[in-house]
């Protein structure tokens, strides 16, 4: 077994130097020597066999169970050793066969109806809210931040993300907005407070998020303009001037893309604007990492543009702009992980050490997917007509400047005055 394991690592094209100690005490090095130096140890022979047969799934499980130990270096450095030189290609030969099988299986089982969608969402988003408070920004933005300038911290980058999206949407007074997958309500509140939209309806399938978002709107005196519903996108009725979906499309599933975009077109006003912000892939369509779908995001799928565009075109929506955010999510996840590890003791009190190792692997492996593999974020701007959006991107920067001034103006007044003035002053 020792020699087989050594051969598998040797032919995997590793970057840097990986020192492996097997359960029997056998020690070997692998890698090209150009990169981080990391040392790992397998605690039992069964762990070694599992890693050989299905590394994409089993390495995360072994780390979570404490059967794969990092004795030198860090978890992100281990990810870099395994993935950087391969540019996202499978590091072990067996992974290629597993990847094909999983892609075929996904096509057979890719059904994410309303009841299953609700169960999948509950698995992740209905965890203890205090867990997310440990590592998210103050506004609980659980999606890719926008590091618009060097040196931004997480809170500033998340505000820049909201500002960037609102600017692209040209969201403002008089607009009725639908927020599909509203999370804890932060962006819906931003659209009402900063962009001064007339009304915002946020929908989610998470009972925890719905309750928190409802409470936030009430506490800020916005219940008359910002409404949150525990609702599936397929059940939405009415017409909206703006539709936005941030970090939700990854849960829709390819079998439902046609229906998703058809519904969005039906709900979008004739002169309306929609922005879809989703994690995606720049490579070929493939099954999502099996460890992530089993333990973190059941039912999740990262779309390529080639998977999305036929459904968009078939719906009758018009693609106005596609922006690809590269490395922004890697920076976001790095910030999240640093915050999580800084409060690890609190996380262990909420759950346990095993859960925290699982969460650590999740954050580190997700960062690696954006840093070393083909994961990116797509922002796709859609309309029903081709004459709604200005012909150049200059309007985005102008709108961002107006929103930034509005943010500063609101920050300069007290909470009591804010309640009186929200929505009344939308001047540039």
PDB file of N, CA and C in Angstrom, residues 144-198:
ATOM      1  N   UNK A 144     -20.171  36.363  -2.871  1.00  0.00           N
ATOM      2  CA  UNK A 144     -18.888  36.950  -3.266  1.00  0.00           C
ATOM      3  C   UNK A 144     -18.873  38.455  -3.067  1.00  0.00           C
ATOM      4  N   UNK A 145     -17.872  38.937  -2.338  1.00  0.00           N
ATOM      5  CA  UNK A 145     -17.681  40.378  -2.187  1.00  0.00           C
ATOM      6  C   UNK A 145     -17.010  40.934  -3.439  1.00  0.00           C
ATOM      7  N   UNK A 146     -16.954  42.256  -3.514  1.00  0.00           N
ATOM      8  CA  UNK A 146     -16.378  42.928  -4.686  1.00  0.00           C
ATOM      9  C   UNK A 146     -15.241  43.822  -4.203  1.00  0.00           C
ATOM     10  N   UNK A 147     -14.009  43.347  -4.403  1.00  0.00           N
ATOM     11  CA  UNK A 147     -12.838  44.087  -3.943  1.00  0.00           C
ATOM     12  C   UNK A 147     -12.475  45.105  -5.023  1.00  0.00           C
ATOM     13  N   UNK A 148     -13.245  46.191  -5.012  1.00  0.00           N
ATOM     14  CA  UNK A 148     -13.175  47.180  -6.089  1.00  0.00           C
ATOM     15  C   UNK A 148     -11.884  47.985  -6.055  1.00  0.00           C
ATOM     16  N   UNK A 149     -11.186  47.991  -4.945  1.00  0.00           N
ATOM     17  CA  UNK A 149      -9.930  48.730  -4.827  1.00  0.00           C
ATOM     18  C   UNK A 149      -9.018  47.982  -3.864  1.00  0.00           C
ATOM     19  N   UNK A 150      -7.723  48.143  -4.005  1.00  0.00           N
ATOM     20  CA  UNK A 150      -6.795  47.460  -3.096  1.00  0.00           C
ATOM     21  C   UNK A 150      -7.019  47.892  -1.647  1.00  0.00           C
ATOM     22  N   UNK A 151      -6.856  46.951  -0.741  1.00  0.00           N
ATOM     23  CA  UNK A 151      -6.911  47.277   0.677  1.00  0.00           C
ATOM     24  C   UNK A 151      -8.285  47.264   1.308  1.00  0.00           C
ATOM     25  N   UNK A 152      -9.324  46.938   0.557  1.00  0.00           N
ATOM     26  CA  UNK A 152     -10.656  46.897   1.151  1.00  0.00           C
ATOM     27  C   UNK A 152     -10.759  45.752   2.145  1.00  0.00           C
ATOM     28  N   UNK A 153     -11.390  46.019   3.295  1.00  0.00           N
ATOM     29  CA  UNK A 153     -11.679  44.918   4.199  1.00  0.00           C
ATOM     30  C   UNK A 153     -12.994  44.267   3.778  1.00  0.00           C
ATOM     31  N   UNK A 154     -13.379  43.204   4.472  1.00  0.00           N
ATOM     32  CA  UNK A 154     -14.547  42.426   4.050  1.00  0.00           C
ATOM     33  C   UNK A 154     -15.817  43.266   4.042  1.00  0.00           C
ATOM     34  N   UNK A 155     -16.041  44.053   5.082  1.00  0.00           N
ATOM     35  CA  UNK A 155     -17.274  44.841   5.148  1.00  0.00           C
ATOM     36  C   UNK A 155     -17.343  45.842   4.003  1.00  0.00           C
ATOM     37  N   UNK A 156     -16.227  46.501   3.717  1.00  0.00           N
ATOM     38  CA  UNK A 156     -16.209  47.479   2.627  1.00  0.00           C
ATOM     39  C   UNK A 156     -16.396  46.797   1.276  1.00  0.00           C
ATOM     40  N   UNK A 157     -15.810  45.608   1.111  1.00  0.00           N
ATOM     41  CA  UNK A 157     -15.949  44.883  -0.158  1.00  0.00           C
ATOM     42  C   UNK A 157     -17.375  44.390  -0.359  1.00  0.00           C
ATOM     43  N   UNK A 158     -18.054  44.014   0.716  1.00  0.00           N
ATOM     44  CA  UNK A 158     -19.452  43.593   0.577  1.00  0.00           C
ATOM     45  C   UNK A 158     -20.353  44.787   0.266  1.00  0.00           C
ATOM     46  N   UNK A 159     -20.059  45.922   0.844  1.00  0.00           N
ATOM     47  CA  UNK A 159     -20.807  47.123   0.486  1.00  0.00           C
ATOM     48  C   UNK A 159     -20.566  47.486  -0.969  1.00  0.00           C
ATOM     49  N   UNK A 160     -19.325  47.342  -1.424  1.00  0.00           N
ATOM     50  CA  UNK A 160     -19.007  47.620  -2.830  1.00  0.00           C
ATOM     51  C   UNK A 160     -19.765  46.677  -3.748  1.00  0.00           C
ATOM     52  N   UNK A 161     -19.948  45.420  -3.329  1.00  0.00           N
ATOM     53  CA  UNK A 161     -20.739  44.463  -4.128  1.00  0.00           C
ATOM     54  C   UNK A 161     -22.184  44.935  -4.268  1.00  0.00           C
ATOM     55  N   UNK A 162     -22.796  45.333  -3.161  1.00  0.00           N
ATOM     56  CA  UNK A 162     -24.182  45.804  -3.219  1.00  0.00           C
ATOM     57  C   UNK A 162     -24.295  47.051  -4.091  1.00  0.00           C
ATOM     58  N   UNK A 163     -23.329  47.935  -3.937  1.00  0.00           N
ATOM     59  CA  UNK A 163     -23.334  49.170  -4.730  1.00  0.00           C
ATOM     60  C   UNK A 163     -23.182  48.853  -6.215  1.00  0.00           C
ATOM     61  N   UNK A 164     -22.299  47.927  -6.549  1.00  0.00           N
ATOM     62  CA  UNK A 164     -22.035  47.571  -7.942  1.00  0.00           C
ATOM     63  C   UNK A 164     -23.276  46.977  -8.603  1.00  0.00           C
ATOM     64  N   UNK A 165     -23.956  46.096  -7.892  1.00  0.00           N
ATOM     65  CA  UNK A 165     -25.147  45.461  -8.445  1.00  0.00           C
ATOM     66  C   UNK A 165     -26.283  46.458  -8.582  1.00  0.00           C
ATOM     67  N   UNK A 166     -26.501  47.278  -7.548  1.00  0.00           N
ATOM     68  CA  UNK A 166     -27.566  48.280  -7.619  1.00  0.00           C
ATOM     69  C   UNK A 166     -27.319  49.252  -8.759  1.00  0.00           C
ATOM     70  N   UNK A 167     -26.054  49.599  -8.986  1.00  0.00           N
ATOM     71  CA  UNK A 167     -25.721  50.507 -10.086  1.00  0.00           C
ATOM     72  C   UNK A 167     -26.008  49.865 -11.436  1.00  0.00           C
ATOM     73  N   UNK A 168     -25.635  48.610 -11.601  1.00  0.00           N
ATOM     74  CA  UNK A 168     -25.916  47.920 -12.863  1.00  0.00           C
ATOM     75  C   UNK A 168     -27.407  47.846 -13.141  1.00  0.00           C
ATOM     76  N   UNK A 169     -28.175  47.645 -12.084  1.00  0.00           N
ATOM     77  CA  UNK A 169     -29.627  47.537 -12.220  1.00  0.00           C
ATOM     78  C   UNK A 169     -30.290  48.882 -12.497  1.00  0.00           C
ATOM     79  N   UNK A 170     -29.557  49.979 -12.271  1.00  0.00           N
ATOM     80  CA  UNK A 170     -30.147  51.323 -12.333  1.00  0.00           C
ATOM     81  C   UNK A 170     -31.353  51.398 -11.400  1.00  0.00           C
ATOM     82  N   UNK A 171     -31.200  50.773 -10.212  1.00  0.00           N
ATOM     83  CA  UNK A 171     -32.292  50.721  -9.245  1.00  0.00           C
ATOM     84  C   UNK A 171     -32.466  52.074  -8.586  1.00  0.00           C
ATOM     85  N   UNK A 172     -33.722  52.497  -8.426  1.00  0.00           N
ATOM     86  CA  UNK A 172     -33.956  53.798  -7.816  1.00  0.00           C
ATOM     87  C   UNK A 172     -35.409  54.041  -7.486  1.00  0.00           C
ATOM     88  N   UNK A 173     -35.766  55.283  -7.206  1.00  0.00           N
ATOM     89  CA  UNK A 173     -37.130  55.635  -6.812  1.00  0.00           C
ATOM     90  C   UNK A 173     -38.168  55.166  -7.819  1.00  0.00           C
ATOM     91  N   UNK A 174     -39.268  54.682  -7.296  1.00  0.00           N
ATOM     92  CA  UNK A 174     -40.375  54.216  -8.122  1.00  0.00           C
ATOM     93  C   UNK A 174     -40.283  52.766  -8.536  1.00  0.00           C
ATOM     94  N   UNK A 175     -39.156  52.113  -8.280  1.00  0.00           N
ATOM     95  CA  UNK A 175     -38.970  50.742  -8.741  1.00  0.00           C
ATOM     96  C   UNK A 175     -39.491  49.722  -7.729  1.00  0.00           C
ATOM     97  N   UNK A 176     -40.190  48.744  -8.261  1.00  0.00           N
ATOM     98  CA  UNK A 176     -40.602  47.574  -7.481  1.00  0.00           C
ATOM     99  C   UNK A 176     -39.606  46.458  -7.792  1.00  0.00           C
ATOM    100  N   UNK A 177     -39.009  45.884  -6.747  1.00  0.00           N
ATOM    101  CA  UNK A 177     -37.892  44.959  -6.920  1.00  0.00           C
ATOM    102  C   UNK A 177     -38.238  43.589  -6.339  1.00  0.00           C
ATOM    103  N   UNK A 178     -37.847  42.552  -7.068  1.00  0.00           N
ATOM    104  CA  UNK A 178     -37.928  41.176  -6.571  1.00  0.00           C
ATOM    105  C   UNK A 178     -36.511  40.680  -6.340  1.00  0.00           C
ATOM    106  N   UNK A 179     -36.237  40.233  -5.116  1.00  0.00           N
ATOM    107  CA  UNK A 179     -34.931  39.692  -4.743  1.00  0.00           C
ATOM    108  C   UNK A 179     -35.091  38.188  -4.529  1.00  0.00           C
ATOM    109  N   UNK A 180     -34.627  37.394  -5.497  1.00  0.00           N
ATOM    110  CA  UNK A 180     -34.790  35.935  -5.443  1.00  0.00           C
ATOM    111  C   UNK A 180     -33.598  35.331  -4.702  1.00  0.00           C
ATOM    112  N   UNK A 181     -33.872  34.778  -3.530  1.00  0.00           N
ATOM    113  CA  UNK A 181     -32.808  34.252  -2.688  1.00  0.00           C
ATOM    114  C   UNK A 181     -32.199  35.377  -1.870  1.00  0.00           C
ATOM    115  N   UNK A 182     -33.012  35.988  -1.006  1.00  0.00           N
ATOM    116  CA  UNK A 182     -32.636  37.245  -0.351  1.00  0.00           C
ATOM    117  C   UNK A 182     -31.716  37.082   0.839  1.00  0.00           C
ATOM    118  N   UNK A 183     -31.426  35.841   1.257  1.00  0.00           N
ATOM    119  CA  UNK A 183     -30.548  35.651   2.401  1.00  0.00           C
ATOM    120  C   UNK A 183     -31.105  36.300   3.649  1.00  0.00           C
ATOM    121  N   UNK A 184     -30.235  36.977   4.396  1.00  0.00           N
ATOM    122  CA  UNK A 184     -30.659  37.653   5.620  1.00  0.00           C
ATOM    123  C   UNK A 184     -31.179  39.060   5.351  1.00  0.00           C
ATOM    124  N   UNK A 185     -31.432  39.383   4.099  1.00  0.00           N
ATOM    125  CA  UNK A 185     -32.131  40.618   3.764  1.00  0.00           C
ATOM    126  C   UNK A 185     -31.273  41.839   3.538  1.00  0.00           C
ATOM    127  N   UNK A 186     -29.966  41.712   3.602  1.00  0.00           N
ATOM    128  CA  UNK A 186     -29.112  42.880   3.529  1.00  0.00           C
ATOM    129  C   UNK A 186     -29.226  43.668   2.234  1.00  0.00           C
ATOM    130  N   UNK A 187     -29.272  42.973   1.095  1.00  0.00           N
ATOM    131  CA  UNK A 187     -29.328  43.697  -0.164  1.00  0.00           C
ATOM    132  C   UNK A 187     -30.705  44.322  -0.381  1.00  0.00           C
ATOM    133  N   UNK A 188     -31.758  43.635   0.045  1.00  0.00           N
ATOM    134  CA  UNK A 188     -33.095  44.215  -0.061  1.00  0.00           C
ATOM    135  C   UNK A 188     -33.176  45.515   0.741  1.00  0.00           C
ATOM    136  N   UNK A 189     -32.602  45.519   1.932  1.00  0.00           N
ATOM    137  CA  UNK A 189     -32.597  46.725   2.751  1.00  0.00           C
ATOM    138  C   UNK A 189     -31.750  47.821   2.099  1.00  0.00           C
ATOM    139  N   UNK A 190     -30.642  47.445   1.485  1.00  0.00           N
ATOM    140  CA  UNK A 190     -29.803  48.424   0.779  1.00  0.00           C
ATOM    141  C   UNK A 190     -30.587  49.075  -0.353  1.00  0.00           C
ATOM    142  N   UNK A 191     -31.339  48.276  -1.117  1.00  0.00           N
ATOM    143  CA  UNK A 191     -32.109  48.824  -2.230  1.00  0.00           C
ATOM    144  C   UNK A 191     -33.161  49.816  -1.746  1.00  0.00           C
ATOM    145  N   UNK A 192     -33.741  49.547  -0.572  1.00  0.00           N
ATOM    146  CA  UNK A 192     -34.748  50.466  -0.037  1.00  0.00           C
ATOM    147  C   UNK A 192     -34.109  51.700   0.575  1.00  0.00           C
ATOM    148  N   UNK A 193     -33.061  51.509   1.363  1.00  0.00           N
ATOM    149  CA  UNK A 193     -32.458  52.623   2.086  1.00  0.00           C
ATOM    150  C   UNK A 193     -31.588  53.494   1.192  1.00  0.00           C
ATOM    151  N   UNK A 194     -30.674  52.869   0.492  1.00  0.00           N
ATOM    152  CA  UNK A 194     -29.671  53.627  -0.266  1.00  0.00           C
ATOM    153  C   UNK A 194     -30.159  53.958  -1.670  1.00  0.00           C
ATOM    154  N   UNK A 195     -30.673  52.963  -2.384  1.00  0.00           N
ATOM    155  CA  UNK A 195     -31.164  53.213  -3.738  1.00  0.00           C
ATOM    156  C   UNK A 195     -32.552  53.834  -3.756  1.00  0.00           C
ATOM    157  N   UNK A 196     -33.232  53.840  -2.597  1.00  0.00           N
ATOM    158  CA  UNK A 196     -34.552  54.461  -2.445  1.00  0.00           C
ATOM    159  C   UNK A 196     -35.608  53.851  -3.360  1.00  0.00           C
ATOM    160  N   UNK A 197     -35.536  52.546  -3.571  1.00  0.00           N
ATOM    161  CA  UNK A 197     -36.566  51.869  -4.362  1.00  0.00           C
ATOM    162  C   UNK A 197     -37.909  51.938  -3.639  1.00  0.00           C
ATOM    163  N   UNK A 198     -38.963  51.913  -4.424  1.00  0.00           N
ATOM    164  CA  UNK A 198     -40.301  52.053  -3.845  1.00  0.00           C
ATOM    165  C   UNK A 198     -40.669  50.874  -2.962  1.00  0.00           C
TER     166      UNK A 198
END
